[in-house]
Tab-separated table of C-alpha atoms in Angstrom:
chain	number	residue	atom	x	y	z
A	22	MET	CA	-0.056	38.695	-54.560
A	23	GLU	CA	-0.814	35.070	-53.706
A	24	THR	CA	1.073	33.077	-51.104
A	25	ALA	CA	2.368	30.647	-53.732
A	26	ASP	CA	3.923	33.498	-55.705
A	27	ILE	CA	5.616	34.863	-52.597
A	28	ALA	CA	6.980	31.402	-51.753
A	29	SER	CA	8.259	31.037	-55.318
A	30	GLN	CA	10.024	34.402	-55.206
A	31	ILE	CA	11.680	33.567	-51.885
A	32	SER	CA	12.802	30.118	-53.035
A	33	HIS	CA	14.306	31.444	-56.278
A	34	PHE	CA	15.924	34.559	-54.854
A	35	SER	CA	19.310	32.942	-54.269
A	36	TYR	CA	18.831	30.642	-57.257
A	37	ASP	CA	18.565	33.581	-59.644
A	38	HIS	CA	21.693	35.153	-58.208
A	39	LEU	CA	23.631	31.897	-58.537
A	40	VAL	CA	22.582	31.467	-62.145
A	41	THR	CA	23.506	35.097	-62.841
A	42	LEU	CA	26.978	34.356	-61.448
A	43	GLY	CA	27.355	31.631	-64.051
A	44	MET	CA	26.615	28.503	-61.984
A	45	PRO	CA	24.895	25.627	-63.857
A	46	GLU	CA	21.173	25.407	-63.226
A	47	THR	CA	21.293	21.915	-61.718
A	48	SER	CA	24.030	22.873	-59.261
A	49	ALA	CA	22.256	26.133	-58.521
A	50	LYS	CA	19.074	24.208	-57.576
A	51	TYR	CA	20.884	21.970	-55.098
A	52	LEU	CA	22.937	24.792	-53.636
A	53	ASN	CA	19.826	26.964	-53.374
A	54	MET	CA	18.013	24.157	-51.549
A	55	LEU	CA	20.911	23.738	-49.100
A	56	LEU	CA	21.104	27.489	-48.453
A	57	LEU	CA	17.367	27.692	-47.768
A	58	LEU	CA	17.549	24.587	-45.588
A	59	GLY	CA	20.383	26.139	-43.572
A	60	VAL	CA	18.473	29.379	-43.119
A	61	VAL	CA	15.362	27.520	-41.969
A	62	MET	CA	17.372	25.362	-39.544
A	63	VAL	CA	18.910	28.469	-37.966
A	64	LEU	CA	15.474	30.088	-37.783
A	65	VAL	CA	13.974	26.960	-36.212
A	66	TYR	CA	16.775	26.765	-33.644
A	67	VAL	CA	16.490	30.437	-32.670
A	68	THR	CA	12.702	30.203	-32.539
A	69	ALA	CA	12.825	27.066	-30.383
A	70	VAL	CA	15.213	28.685	-27.896
A	71	LEU	CA	13.207	31.897	-27.687
A	72	ALA	CA	9.861	30.096	-27.435
A	73	ARG	CA	11.169	27.866	-24.646
A	74	LYS	CA	12.604	30.764	-22.656
A	75	ILE	CA	9.507	32.923	-23.084
A	76	MET	CA	7.208	30.035	-22.213
A	77	LEU	CA	9.181	29.016	-19.125
A	78	SER	CA	9.561	32.601	-17.907
A	79	ALA	CA	5.852	33.295	-18.280
A	80	THR	CA	5.003	30.003	-16.608
A	81	GLN	CA	7.240	30.626	-13.601
A	82	GLN	CA	5.767	34.080	-13.085
A	83	PHE	CA	2.251	32.693	-13.331
A	84	SER	CA	2.881	29.727	-11.025
A	85	SER	CA	4.464	31.923	-8.367
A	86	LYS	CA	1.244	33.930	-8.149
A	87	THR	CA	-1.109	30.954	-7.852
A	88	SER	CA	-1.804	28.786	-4.799
A	89	THR	CA	-2.539	25.574	-6.723
A	90	GLN	CA	0.184	22.981	-7.294
A	91	PHE	CA	-1.091	21.910	-10.702
A	92	ASP	CA	1.067	24.420	-12.583
A	93	ASP	CA	4.091	23.255	-10.573
A	94	PHE	CA	3.504	19.701	-11.764
A	95	LEU	CA	3.137	20.990	-15.337
A	96	VAL	CA	6.599	22.511	-15.057
A	97	GLN	CA	7.982	19.378	-13.376
A	98	HIS	CA	6.815	17.167	-16.242
A	99	ARG	CA	8.143	19.623	-18.877
A	100	THR	CA	4.728	20.260	-20.376
A	101	PHE	CA	5.564	23.798	-21.428
A	102	ARG	CA	8.847	22.699	-22.997
A	103	HIS	CA	6.863	20.360	-25.213
A	104	LEU	CA	4.336	23.086	-26.020
A	105	ALA	CA	7.173	25.384	-27.078
A	106	LYS	CA	8.068	22.894	-29.834
A	107	ILE	CA	4.836	23.662	-31.680
A	108	ILE	CA	6.100	26.982	-33.086
A	109	PRO	CA	9.286	25.517	-34.681
A	110	LEU	CA	7.150	22.684	-36.073
A	111	ILE	CA	4.820	25.188	-37.759
A	112	ILE	CA	7.835	26.955	-39.293
A	113	VAL	CA	9.161	23.641	-40.660
A	114	VAL	CA	5.777	22.661	-42.133
A	115	GLN	CA	5.285	26.045	-43.795
A	116	SER	CA	8.839	26.182	-45.156
A	117	LEU	CA	8.835	22.782	-46.881
A	118	PRO	CA	7.221	24.078	-50.118
A	119	VAL	CA	9.726	26.940	-50.175
A	120	ILE	CA	12.853	24.863	-49.570
A	121	PHE	CA	11.937	22.034	-51.940
A	122	SER	CA	10.092	24.007	-54.612
A	123	ASP	CA	12.518	22.644	-57.219
A	124	PHE	CA	12.106	19.094	-55.887
A	125	PRO	CA	8.330	18.653	-55.581
A	126	SER	CA	8.595	14.843	-55.271
A	127	TRP	CA	10.401	15.309	-51.927
A	128	ILE	CA	7.667	17.386	-50.346
A	129	LYS	CA	5.106	14.625	-49.806
A	130	PRO	CA	7.396	12.170	-47.922
A	131	LEU	CA	8.823	15.024	-45.867
A	132	ARG	CA	5.312	16.222	-45.072
A	133	THR	CA	4.508	12.685	-43.961
A	134	LEU	CA	7.488	12.780	-41.582
A	135	THR	CA	6.339	16.092	-40.127
A	136	ASP	CA	2.826	14.696	-39.696
A	137	ILE	CA	4.262	11.706	-37.822
A	138	TYR	CA	6.289	14.067	-35.640
A	139	THR	CA	3.094	16.074	-35.019
A	140	VAL	CA	1.326	12.920	-33.788
A	141	ILE	CA	4.265	12.029	-31.526
A	142	LEU	CA	4.466	15.581	-30.155
A	143	THR	CA	0.721	15.593	-29.454
A	144	ILE	CA	0.995	12.299	-27.582
A	145	THR	CA	3.943	13.656	-25.593
A	146	ILE	CA	2.034	16.814	-24.621
A	147	VAL	CA	-1.110	14.896	-23.600
A	148	ARG	CA	1.015	12.387	-21.666
A	149	ALA	CA	2.739	15.200	-19.762
A	150	LEU	CA	-0.661	16.724	-18.993
A	151	MET	CA	-1.951	13.379	-17.710
A	152	ARG	CA	1.104	12.870	-15.502
A	153	SER	CA	0.716	16.354	-14.074
A	154	LEU	CA	-2.968	15.754	-13.429
A	155	LYS	CA	-2.167	12.420	-11.763
A	156	ASP	CA	0.367	13.956	-9.380
A	157	TYR	CA	-1.997	16.829	-8.606
A	158	LEU	CA	-4.926	14.530	-7.827
A	159	LYS	CA	-2.721	12.583	-5.406
A	160	THR	CA	-2.359	15.766	-3.335
A	161	THR	CA	-6.125	16.189	-2.949
A	162	GLU	CA	-8.142	14.612	-0.144
A	163	LEU	CA	-10.596	13.018	-2.560
A	164	PHE	CA	-8.072	11.164	-4.723
A	165	LYS	CA	-4.921	10.801	-2.609
A	166	ASP	CA	-5.732	7.189	-1.673
A	167	LYS	CA	-7.328	6.194	-5.001
A	168	PRO	CA	-5.554	4.146	-7.729
A	169	VAL	CA	-5.140	7.141	-10.045
A	170	ASP	CA	-2.091	5.503	-11.656
A	171	SER	CA	-4.263	2.722	-13.074
A	172	PHE	CA	-6.639	5.088	-14.857
A	173	VAL	CA	-3.807	7.238	-16.202
A	174	GLN	CA	-2.092	4.132	-17.545
A	175	VAL	CA	-5.283	3.040	-19.311
A	176	ILE	CA	-5.641	6.471	-20.935
A	177	THR	CA	-1.952	6.385	-21.915
A	178	ILE	CA	-2.321	2.952	-23.510
A	179	PHE	CA	-5.396	4.138	-25.416
A	180	LEU	CA	-3.485	7.252	-26.484
A	181	TYR	CA	-0.567	5.159	-27.772
A	182	PHE	CA	-2.993	2.912	-29.618
A	183	ILE	CA	-4.657	5.856	-31.389
A	184	GLY	CA	-1.242	7.357	-32.169
A	185	GLY	CA	-0.047	4.054	-33.611
A	186	LEU	CA	-3.126	3.890	-35.834
A	187	LEU	CA	-2.555	7.431	-37.107
A	188	ILE	CA	1.129	6.799	-37.819
A	189	PHE	CA	0.298	3.552	-39.613
A	190	SER	CA	-2.319	5.390	-41.656
A	191	LEU	CA	0.204	8.103	-42.593
A	192	LEU	CA	2.844	5.578	-43.632
A	193	THR	CA	0.533	3.343	-45.656
A	194	GLY	CA	-1.870	5.955	-46.982
A	195	LYS	CA	-4.854	3.894	-45.808
A	196	GLU	CA	-7.780	5.078	-43.746
A	197	VAL	CA	-7.713	4.444	-40.019
A	198	TRP	CA	-11.029	2.583	-40.142
A	199	ALA	CA	-9.657	0.193	-42.747
A	200	PHE	CA	-6.856	-0.733	-40.366
A	201	ILE	CA	-9.299	-1.195	-37.461
A	202	THR	CA	-11.451	-3.475	-39.625
A	203	ALA	CA	-8.417	-5.535	-40.554
A	204	MET	CA	-7.571	-5.898	-36.859
A	205	GLY	CA	-10.879	-7.639	-36.172
A	206	ALA	CA	-9.422	-10.974	-37.214
A	207	ALA	CA	-6.492	-10.484	-34.856
A	208	SER	CA	-8.634	-9.487	-31.859
A	209	ALA	CA	-8.186	-12.885	-30.198
A	210	ILE	CA	-4.407	-12.518	-30.390
A	211	LEU	CA	-4.619	-8.978	-28.998
A	212	LEU	CA	-6.775	-10.176	-26.106
A	213	LEU	CA	-4.180	-12.825	-25.325
A	214	VAL	CA	-1.296	-10.358	-25.522
A	215	PHE	CA	-3.056	-7.741	-23.373
A	216	LYS	CA	-4.671	-10.235	-20.980
A	217	ASP	CA	-2.825	-8.968	-17.905
A	218	THR	CA	-3.536	-5.369	-18.847
A	219	ILE	CA	-7.251	-6.035	-19.287
A	220	LEU	CA	-7.481	-8.019	-16.041
A	221	GLY	CA	-5.521	-5.298	-14.239
A	222	PHE	CA	-7.815	-2.602	-15.579
A	223	VAL	CA	-10.950	-4.472	-14.464
A	224	ALA	CA	-9.359	-5.175	-11.069
A	225	SER	CA	-8.390	-1.520	-10.619
A	226	ILE	CA	-11.973	-0.428	-11.237
A	227	GLN	CA	-13.314	-2.993	-8.751
A	228	VAL	CA	-10.686	-2.157	-6.136
A	229	SER	CA	-11.485	1.544	-6.462
A	230	SER	CA	-15.284	1.244	-6.594
A	231	ASN	CA	-15.437	-1.199	-3.655
A	232	ASP	CA	-12.817	0.761	-1.693
A	233	MET	CA	-10.899	-2.462	-1.016
A	234	VAL	CA	-7.402	-0.960	-0.918
A	235	ARG	CA	-6.078	2.568	-0.723
A	236	ILE	CA	-2.572	3.926	-0.972
A	237	GLY	CA	-1.231	4.006	2.585
A	238	ASP	CA	-3.275	1.011	3.773
A	239	TRP	CA	-1.516	-1.706	5.741
A	240	ILE	CA	-2.304	-5.035	4.095
A	241	THR	CA	-1.168	-8.599	4.749
A	242	MET	CA	-1.070	-11.183	1.969
A	243	GLU	CA	0.819	-14.192	3.289
A	244	LYS	CA	0.675	-16.072	-0.012
A	245	TYR	CA	2.960	-13.472	-1.603
A	246	GLY	CA	4.941	-12.509	1.490
A	247	ALA	CA	3.391	-9.037	1.664
A	248	ASP	CA	3.008	-7.376	5.056
A	249	GLY	CA	3.258	-3.605	5.030
A	250	ASP	CA	1.955	-0.352	3.541
A	251	VAL	CA	0.614	0.018	0.000
A	252	ILE	CA	2.782	2.606	-1.729
A	253	GLU	CA	1.526	2.324	-5.311
A	254	ILE	CA	-1.472	0.949	-7.197
A	255	ASN	CA	-1.161	0.897	-10.967
A	256	LEU	CA	-2.713	-0.945	-13.874
A	257	THR	CA	-0.905	-4.247	-13.477
A	258	THR	CA	0.711	-4.296	-10.024
A	259	VAL	CA	0.325	-3.205	-6.416
A	260	LYS	CA	3.542	-2.348	-4.571
A	261	VAL	CA	3.699	-3.068	-0.849
A	262	GLN	CA	6.571	-1.811	1.292
A	263	ASN	CA	7.060	-4.439	3.975
A	264	TRP	CA	8.107	-3.597	7.522
A	265	ASP	CA	11.668	-4.720	6.747
A	266	LYS	CA	11.661	-2.074	3.957
A	267	THR	CA	11.597	-4.658	1.175
A	268	ILE	CA	9.128	-4.176	-1.686
A	269	THR	CA	6.632	-6.877	-2.648
A	270	THR	CA	4.910	-6.571	-6.018
A	271	ILE	CA	1.490	-8.196	-6.330
A	272	PRO	CA	-0.560	-8.389	-9.558
A	273	THR	CA	-3.569	-6.103	-9.161
A	274	TYR	CA	-5.938	-8.850	-10.268
A	275	TYR	CA	-4.912	-11.036	-7.305
A	276	LEU	CA	-6.430	-8.533	-4.884
A	277	ILE	CA	-9.790	-9.736	-6.216
A	278	SER	CA	-9.094	-13.403	-6.927
A	279	ASP	CA	-7.188	-14.095	-3.659
A	280	SER	CA	-7.831	-13.143	-0.038
A	281	PHE	CA	-5.858	-10.555	1.902
A	282	LYS	CA	-6.149	-8.687	5.192
A	283	ASN	CA	-6.560	-4.918	5.271
A	284	TRP	CA	-5.748	-3.328	8.643
A	285	ARG	CA	-7.430	-0.019	7.808
A	286	GLY	CA	-10.364	-0.700	10.177
A	287	MET	CA	-7.978	-1.268	13.069
A	288	GLN	CA	-6.109	1.944	12.324
A	289	ARG	CA	-9.350	3.879	11.958
A	290	THR	CA	-10.805	2.739	15.305
A	291	GLY	CA	-7.554	3.467	17.108
A	292	GLY	CA	-7.395	0.077	18.817
A	293	ARG	CA	-5.251	-2.955	18.016
A	294	ARG	CA	-6.287	-6.340	19.343
A	295	ILE	CA	-4.357	-8.255	21.989
A	296	LYS	CA	-5.349	-11.927	22.014
A	297	ARG	CA	-2.912	-14.000	24.032
A	298	SER	CA	-3.179	-16.668	26.734
A	299	ILE	CA	-1.441	-17.624	29.980
A	300	HIS	CA	-1.464	-21.422	30.450
A	301	LEU	CA	-2.010	-22.352	34.101
A	302	LYS	CA	-0.802	-25.642	35.460
A	303	ILE	CA	-4.020	-27.541	36.243
A	304	SER	CA	-2.603	-29.234	39.353
A	305	SER	CA	-2.077	-25.801	40.921
A	306	ILE	CA	-5.793	-24.884	40.734
A	307	LYS	CA	-7.578	-25.230	44.090
A	308	TYR	CA	-10.381	-23.984	46.271
A	309	VAL	CA	-9.346	-21.064	48.444
A	310	SER	CA	-9.640	-21.154	52.226
A	311	PRO	CA	-10.697	-18.237	54.447
A	312	GLU	CA	-7.014	-17.682	55.197
A	313	ASP	CA	-6.323	-17.425	51.463
A	314	ILE	CA	-9.155	-14.948	51.029
A	315	LYS	CA	-7.774	-12.835	53.853
A	316	ARG	CA	-4.365	-12.867	52.181
A	317	PHE	CA	-5.773	-12.062	48.715
A	318	SER	CA	-7.788	-9.169	50.180
A	319	LYS	CA	-4.541	-7.297	50.669
A	320	ILE	CA	-4.320	-6.972	46.855
A	321	HIS	CA	-5.674	-3.505	46.136
A	322	LEU	CA	-7.579	-4.338	42.924
A	323	LEU	CA	-9.321	-7.327	44.550
A	324	LYS	CA	-10.391	-5.827	47.878
A	325	ASP	CA	-13.918	-4.782	46.857
A	326	TYR	CA	-14.441	-7.756	44.567
A	327	LEU	CA	-13.563	-10.320	47.230
A	328	ARG	CA	-15.776	-8.651	49.855
A	329	GLN	CA	-18.810	-8.628	47.559
A	330	ARG	CA	-18.165	-12.083	46.149
A	331	GLN	CA	-17.584	-13.647	49.555
A	332	GLN	CA	-20.788	-12.093	50.878
A	333	GLN	CA	-22.765	-13.555	47.963
A	334	ILE	CA	-21.280	-17.025	48.507
A	335	GLU	CA	-21.906	-16.979	52.253
A	336	ASN	CA	-25.513	-15.903	51.755
A	337	TYR	CA	-26.055	-18.718	49.259
A	338	ASN	CA	-24.480	-21.364	51.496
A	339	ILE	CA	-26.462	-20.241	54.557
A	340	GLU	CA	-29.680	-20.084	52.576
A	341	HIS	CA	-29.200	-23.648	51.326
A	342	ASP	CA	-27.807	-24.977	54.621
A	343	ILE	CA	-24.520	-26.090	53.089
A	344	ASP	CA	-22.071	-28.089	55.226
A	345	LYS	CA	-18.832	-26.153	54.892
A	346	SER	CA	-16.683	-28.635	56.750
A	347	LEU	CA	-15.529	-29.598	53.268
A	348	LEU	CA	-14.603	-26.881	50.811
A	349	ILE	CA	-16.122	-28.825	47.929
A	350	ASN	CA	-19.601	-28.355	49.352
A	351	GLY	CA	-21.676	-25.411	48.190
A	352	ARG	CA	-20.255	-22.473	46.359
A	353	ASN	CA	-16.582	-21.578	46.696
A	354	MET	CA	-13.983	-19.444	45.044
A	355	THR	CA	-10.907	-20.847	43.330
A	356	ASN	CA	-7.537	-19.277	42.956
A	357	ALA	CA	-7.929	-19.475	39.150
A	358	GLY	CA	-11.223	-17.586	39.313
A	359	ILE	CA	-9.731	-14.931	41.569
A	360	PHE	CA	-6.785	-14.590	39.202
A	361	ARG	CA	-9.214	-14.039	36.294
A	362	ALA	CA	-10.960	-11.355	38.348
A	363	TYR	CA	-7.620	-9.726	39.073
A	364	ALA	CA	-6.640	-9.797	35.376
A	365	SER	CA	-9.992	-8.181	34.448
A	366	ALA	CA	-9.538	-5.449	37.059
A	367	TYR	CA	-5.965	-4.880	35.930
A	368	ILE	CA	-6.836	-4.289	32.263
A	369	GLU	CA	-9.787	-2.079	33.251
A	370	HIS	CA	-7.411	0.163	35.172
A	371	ASN	CA	-4.647	0.055	32.540
A	372	GLU	CA	-4.347	3.415	30.786
A	373	HIS	CA	-3.078	1.804	27.572
A	374	VAL	CA	-6.185	-0.357	27.013
A	375	HIS	CA	-8.968	0.944	24.747
A	376	LYS	CA	-12.003	1.208	27.039
A	377	ASP	CA	-14.587	1.569	24.229
A	378	LEU	CA	-13.718	-1.786	22.642
A	379	THR	CA	-14.084	-5.354	23.918
A	380	MET	CA	-12.305	-6.143	27.183
A	381	MET	CA	-12.531	-9.757	28.262
A	382	VAL	CA	-10.582	-12.300	30.279
A	383	ARG	CA	-11.865	-15.776	29.554
A	384	GLN	CA	-11.063	-19.380	30.305
A	385	LEU	CA	-10.496	-21.662	27.307
A	386	GLU	CA	-10.732	-25.422	27.062
A	387	PRO	CA	-8.009	-27.213	29.056
A	388	THR	CA	-5.361	-28.919	26.945
A	389	THR	CA	-2.226	-30.959	27.472
A	390	THR	CA	-0.402	-27.680	28.053
A	391	GLY	CA	-2.636	-26.560	30.930
A	392	MET	CA	-5.694	-24.370	31.213
A	393	PRO	CA	-5.485	-21.210	29.044
A	394	ILE	CA	-6.570	-17.896	30.543
A	395	GLU	CA	-6.961	-15.643	27.496
A	396	LEU	CA	-6.900	-11.863	27.398
A	397	TYR	CA	-9.022	-10.376	24.624
A	398	VAL	CA	-8.514	-6.615	24.712
A	399	PHE	CA	-7.433	-3.755	22.456
A	400	ALA	CA	-4.418	-1.515	22.923
A	401	ASN	CA	-5.205	2.172	22.375
A	402	ASP	CA	-2.038	2.715	20.307
A	403	VAL	CA	-1.946	1.075	16.865
A	404	ARG	CA	1.714	1.851	16.205
A	405	TRP	CA	3.570	-1.423	16.008
A	406	ALA	CA	6.413	-0.714	18.447
A	407	ASN	CA	4.101	0.881	21.022
A	408	TYR	CA	1.573	-1.942	20.661
A	409	GLU	CA	4.236	-4.563	21.329
A	410	GLN	CA	5.436	-2.615	24.370
A	411	ILE	CA	1.902	-2.352	25.806
A	412	MET	CA	1.250	-6.076	25.316
A	413	ALA	CA	4.612	-7.028	26.837
A	414	ASP	CA	4.016	-4.845	29.927
A	415	ILE	CA	0.583	-6.398	30.531
A	416	PHE	CA	1.812	-9.972	30.324
A	417	ASP	CA	5.014	-9.270	32.249
A	418	HIS	CA	2.839	-8.104	35.126
A	419	LEU	CA	0.319	-10.953	34.948
A	420	LEU	CA	2.974	-13.671	34.637
A	421	ALA	CA	4.727	-12.282	37.693
A	422	ALA	CA	1.385	-12.038	39.554
A	423	VAL	CA	0.434	-15.700	39.028
A	424	ARG	CA	2.469	-16.942	42.008
A	425	TYR	CA	0.597	-14.605	44.412
A	426	PHE	CA	-2.492	-16.737	43.775
A	427	ASP	CA	-0.718	-20.040	44.504
A	428	LEU	CA	-0.831	-20.833	40.770
A	429	GLU	CA	1.867	-22.029	38.418
A	430	VAL	CA	2.375	-21.350	34.738
A	431	PHE	CA	2.624	-24.512	32.660
A	432	GLU	CA	5.933	-25.086	30.887
A	433	HIS	CA	7.620	-28.156	29.490
A	434	PRO	CA	10.579	-29.507	31.467
A	435	ALA	CA	13.769	-27.664	30.660
A	436	ALA	CA	17.362	-28.937	30.784
A	437	ASP	CA	17.831	-27.393	34.242
A	438	ASP	CA	14.778	-29.288	35.522
A	439	MET	CA	16.209	-32.597	34.336
A	440	ARG	CA	19.627	-31.874	35.867
A	441	LYS	CA	18.041	-31.011	39.223
A	442	MET	CA	15.964	-34.180	39.100
A	443	PHE	CA	18.956	-36.444	38.588
A	444	ALA	CA	21.091	-34.492	41.045
A	445	GLN	CA	19.078	-35.964	43.951
A	446	PRO	CA	20.623	-38.455	46.491
A	447	ALA	CA	21.027	-42.079	45.401
A	448	THR	CA	18.025	-43.284	47.435
A	449	ASP	CA	15.823	-40.709	45.730
A	450	LYS	CA	17.232	-41.759	42.358
A	451	ASN	CA	16.405	-45.412	43.027
A	452	SER	CA	12.851	-44.514	43.900
A	453	LEU	CA	12.648	-42.354	40.797
A	454	TYR	CA	13.896	-45.171	38.565
A	455	ALA	CA	11.484	-47.590	40.235
A	456	ALA	CA	8.609	-45.209	39.553
A	457	VAL	CA	9.620	-44.878	35.913
A	458	GLU	CA	9.854	-48.658	35.488
A	459	SER	CA	6.444	-49.170	37.079
A	460	MET	CA	4.968	-46.667	34.670
A	461	LYS	CA	6.468	-48.598	31.758
A	462	ASN	CA	5.004	-51.911	33.028
């Protein structure tokens, strides 16, 4: 017996009984259709519940026995729940000819609706699979810092586009290729509408291939107020969590078109740069006398340096018959130079300074704010709070040490300085005013 005959017998089983009971044929057709529809709905509901429970139970047992996290992400994104909907869909598709055998004109539009639902369900299943794959790849060493979100979004957009074409084809009855051909004239409009998406996709590929930014990198982009860790890279935006816990969103394309600073190299080397100056008052710089050298020799870090340096200078002056009745003659040490030597020795012996990276104490060009003595070193702890503490300890010590070398740190006059100046006796004030007036004239 053919399938069509079996379907006909099933569809007319209740119809024949209703007609036998004396019901009009037209009413019997509608009532028969409603009865069959009710039976199928109950069957679909029971099948959906059973399929979901069986699928989830089998999945949980399987995932508990595996070490990979991929199946856990499949469960998290409800992939198996969507797969369980396939069986009820098959029942609905196969039952349409049976339920509406007396209304054949209804079958085609209803079949179209089920085909549309099939397309939507397929997209949903593939989308859940892609999300699960994305989350799984983020847990692997190879892809955890790659912009996987961008590629998944591109695939999702392409998937939606194909699904939209199929649904349009089902609704209009036209071939998919005919619709694509018709879209050729509107390609310019589509490019304009999806400009940001296209630019973001190209930027994501370049960012990934050139390894410009990874998730977890600390980047600084002053133009957009971004200064913190990258927490997400997707098709159109890059999210940066700033140090004050705010979130800055930057268009992905701007990572290519604009400049930004990536601190990954600093974090990788394990050293963060300290580049800061102490401005010495120029009038406090002087040649040192033998008495000064004797006093400075009591400083532990300078003892060997001063002995060797003084021996070199004395040998030079004797060799060239230098008259040392004046300190300016020949070679001499200055308190600024000795302070630089002390600062160099101090950072060399500091346990928080990275010894494998540049360590330098240099003198910069004098300015109206004094002569800068700059420290160019690297802290061996890149964590922000620890780095600030290391830098503060170094400069606290050096600022306090300046006075031991008969030097002064330059600073602009403060309110207390002005009050002390004008708190002098009247005679001193008159001389001060006279000096000011002479400077004006």
